[in-house]
Amino acid sequence: MPTDTIFAKDLRRMSVLENSPLFLMTVLTRLHRNLVHGRLRVHADITLEMLLAMYIIFENQPIKQQSVADYLMYDRSTAKRTVDNMVKRGWVKTMKDDNNQKTKLLALTDSGEEIRQVCSKVVIETRTEFMGCLTEEENKELTRLCTKALLAHHK
């Protein structure tokens, strides 16, 4: 990056940041998340986190709320808040587990499934556009490297 910089023109270069993959991934994730949220807002009052939870619920329904938290690596209160917001919007229904009345099971409503389908297309289009600066091979390599790092620190 000899002349190009990730910073605004009036900011001086900082190699400690420019050479930090974790900083760069954080900024890239934030930029992507903000772009996706702006585009999702056109279709529904939904966040990327809600949509990810909807994918998990769809694939595993009925699913325990704690399992959704585990998939997303959320603490219990964050998962509860996310689920409560989806229930309030009519996208997710809750039910008691027959085996354990304290356990809350989740499933998508018909409305939730419609939102999931519409918003999924928006996210895929946005991700394709956002990561279009990389070749298919570079995207695969980025995914491989991120996965490798995550697996090395998996609990």
Tab-separated table of C-alpha atoms in Angstrom:
chain	number	residue	atom	x	y	z
A	1	MET	CA	0.000	0.000	0.000
A	2	PRO	CA	2.649	2.571	-0.943
A	3	THR	CA	0.394	5.509	-1.883
A	4	ASP	CA	-3.088	4.162	-1.182
A	5	THR	CA	-4.377	4.465	2.343
A	6	ILE	CA	-7.455	3.225	4.145
A	7	PHE	CA	-7.706	6.513	6.041
A	8	ALA	CA	-9.317	9.807	5.086
A	9	LYS	CA	-7.039	12.109	3.079
A	10	ASP	CA	-6.467	14.480	5.976
A	11	LEU	CA	-5.242	11.701	8.294
A	12	ARG	CA	-1.668	10.544	8.324
A	13	ARG	CA	-0.877	6.896	7.696
A	14	MET	CA	-0.537	4.601	10.682
A	15	SER	CA	1.227	1.363	9.932
A	16	VAL	CA	0.223	-0.095	13.309
A	17	LEU	CA	-3.369	-0.068	12.004
A	18	GLU	CA	-2.728	-0.672	8.294
A	19	ASN	CA	-0.653	-3.761	9.113
A	20	SER	CA	-3.145	-5.239	11.576
A	21	PRO	CA	-5.358	-7.887	9.947
A	22	LEU	CA	-7.705	-7.845	12.941
A	23	PHE	CA	-8.178	-4.076	12.721
A	24	LEU	CA	-8.738	-4.337	8.965
A	25	MET	CA	-11.275	-7.162	9.410
A	26	THR	CA	-13.128	-5.116	12.035
A	27	VAL	CA	-13.337	-2.070	9.770
A	28	LEU	CA	-14.322	-4.183	6.762
A	29	THR	CA	-17.038	-5.929	8.787
A	30	ARG	CA	-18.360	-2.590	10.054
A	31	LEU	CA	-18.481	-1.124	6.526
A	32	HIS	CA	-20.275	-4.192	5.176
A	33	ARG	CA	-22.708	-4.295	8.101
A	34	ASN	CA	-23.622	-0.619	7.668
A	35	LEU	CA	-24.145	-1.080	3.922
A	36	VAL	CA	-26.329	-4.163	4.463
A	37	HIS	CA	-28.413	-2.465	7.159
A	38	GLY	CA	-29.080	0.481	4.873
A	39	ARG	CA	-30.282	-1.812	2.113
A	40	LEU	CA	-32.314	-4.047	4.428
A	41	ARG	CA	-34.143	-1.033	5.884
A	42	VAL	CA	-35.838	-0.575	2.510
A	43	HIS	CA	-37.522	-3.977	2.955
A	44	ALA	CA	-37.981	-4.420	6.707
A	45	ASP	CA	-37.013	-3.177	10.148
A	46	ILE	CA	-34.370	-5.878	10.454
A	47	THR	CA	-30.711	-6.122	11.364
A	48	LEU	CA	-28.134	-8.456	9.901
A	49	GLU	CA	-27.991	-10.189	13.290
A	50	MET	CA	-31.731	-10.880	13.191
A	51	LEU	CA	-31.433	-12.260	9.687
A	52	LEU	CA	-28.583	-14.556	10.719
A	53	ALA	CA	-30.725	-15.789	13.612
A	54	MET	CA	-33.572	-16.398	11.169
A	55	TYR	CA	-31.292	-18.570	9.005
A	56	ILE	CA	-30.372	-20.642	12.043
A	57	ILE	CA	-33.984	-20.975	13.190
A	58	PHE	CA	-35.128	-21.900	9.675
A	59	GLU	CA	-32.521	-24.652	9.334
A	60	ASN	CA	-33.121	-26.131	12.804
A	61	GLN	CA	-36.712	-25.364	13.801
A	62	PRO	CA	-37.897	-25.821	16.383
A	63	ILE	CA	-34.652	-24.791	18.052
A	64	LYS	CA	-33.756	-23.805	21.587
A	65	GLN	CA	-33.073	-20.109	22.083
A	66	GLN	CA	-29.769	-21.034	23.729
A	67	SER	CA	-28.733	-22.940	20.588
A	68	VAL	CA	-29.295	-19.799	18.521
A	69	ALA	CA	-27.072	-17.926	20.992
A	70	ASP	CA	-24.431	-20.653	20.688
A	71	TYR	CA	-24.443	-20.550	16.866
A	72	LEU	CA	-24.089	-16.759	16.815
A	73	MET	CA	-21.653	-16.779	19.753
A	74	TYR	CA	-23.931	-14.412	21.678
A	75	ASP	CA	-24.397	-14.254	25.402
A	76	ARG	CA	-27.842	-15.205	26.719
A	77	SER	CA	-29.117	-11.614	27.086
A	78	THR	CA	-28.097	-10.602	23.538
A	79	ALA	CA	-29.820	-13.674	22.088
A	80	LYS	CA	-32.939	-12.978	24.150
A	81	ARG	CA	-33.067	-9.358	22.958
A	82	THR	CA	-32.637	-10.437	19.323
A	83	VAL	CA	-35.354	-13.095	19.635
A	84	ASP	CA	-37.708	-10.746	21.498
A	85	ASN	CA	-37.362	-8.185	18.695
A	86	MET	CA	-38.197	-10.824	16.082
A	87	VAL	CA	-41.179	-12.073	18.117
A	88	LYS	CA	-42.435	-8.480	18.486
A	89	ARG	CA	-42.326	-8.097	14.683
A	90	GLY	CA	-44.247	-11.361	14.214
A	91	TRP	CA	-41.381	-13.196	12.491
A	92	VAL	CA	-40.658	-15.804	15.166
A	93	LYS	CA	-42.985	-17.758	17.424
A	94	THR	CA	-42.009	-19.302	20.720
A	95	MET	CA	-43.229	-22.466	22.359
A	96	LYS	CA	-42.388	-24.487	25.433
A	97	ASP	CA	-40.309	-27.635	25.122
A	98	ASP	CA	-42.384	-30.679	26.155
A	99	ASN	CA	-39.296	-32.168	27.811
A	100	ASN	CA	-38.360	-29.032	29.778
A	101	GLN	CA	-40.934	-26.306	30.427
A	102	LYS	CA	-38.163	-23.788	31.175
A	103	THR	CA	-36.733	-24.157	27.663
A	104	LYS	CA	-38.017	-21.832	24.955
A	105	LEU	CA	-38.203	-23.263	21.426
A	106	LEU	CA	-38.266	-21.039	18.364
A	107	ALA	CA	-39.714	-21.356	14.872
A	108	LEU	CA	-40.249	-18.918	12.026
A	109	THR	CA	-43.742	-17.697	11.242
A	110	ASP	CA	-44.931	-17.475	7.641
A	111	SER	CA	-44.200	-13.744	7.803
A	112	GLY	CA	-40.706	-14.471	9.128
A	113	GLU	CA	-40.024	-16.865	6.284
A	114	GLU	CA	-41.126	-14.264	3.725
A	115	ILE	CA	-38.847	-11.638	5.285
A	116	ARG	CA	-35.980	-14.151	5.432
A	117	GLN	CA	-36.304	-14.914	1.724
A	118	VAL	CA	-36.532	-11.280	0.605
A	119	CYS	CA	-33.738	-10.084	2.867
A	120	SER	CA	-31.498	-13.035	2.014
A	121	LYS	CA	-31.452	-11.899	-1.602
A	122	VAL	CA	-30.494	-8.376	-0.515
A	123	VAL	CA	-27.642	-9.672	1.648
A	124	ILE	CA	-26.296	-11.970	-1.076
A	125	GLU	CA	-26.402	-9.182	-3.679
A	126	THR	CA	-24.726	-6.753	-1.281
A	127	ARG	CA	-22.020	-9.225	-0.272
A	128	THR	CA	-21.308	-10.071	-3.919
A	129	GLU	CA	-21.006	-6.380	-4.782
A	130	PHE	CA	-18.991	-5.566	-1.645
A	131	MET	CA	-16.500	-8.383	-2.148
A	132	GLY	CA	-16.465	-8.003	-5.947
A	133	CYS	CA	-13.041	-6.378	-5.718
A	134	LEU	CA	-11.637	-9.854	-4.951
A	135	THR	CA	-11.474	-12.728	-7.387
A	136	GLU	CA	-13.334	-15.940	-6.626
A	137	GLU	CA	-10.025	-17.532	-5.634
A	138	GLU	CA	-9.185	-14.627	-3.324
A	139	ASN	CA	-12.611	-14.880	-1.676
A	140	LYS	CA	-12.072	-18.598	-1.103
A	141	GLU	CA	-8.593	-17.948	0.303
A	142	LEU	CA	-9.910	-15.237	2.631
A	143	THR	CA	-12.590	-17.624	3.883
A	144	ARG	CA	-10.016	-20.392	4.309
A	145	LEU	CA	-7.671	-18.161	6.290
A	146	CYS	CA	-10.431	-16.805	8.536
A	147	THR	CA	-11.658	-20.342	9.187
A	148	LYS	CA	-8.134	-21.500	9.983
A	149	ALA	CA	-7.665	-18.703	12.513
A	150	LEU	CA	-11.074	-19.343	14.081
A	151	LEU	CA	-10.452	-23.074	14.418
A	152	ALA	CA	-7.084	-22.408	16.054
A	153	HIS	CA	-8.892	-20.489	18.807
A	154	HIS	CA	-12.043	-22.576	19.060
A	155	LYS	CA	-12.919	-23.470	22.640
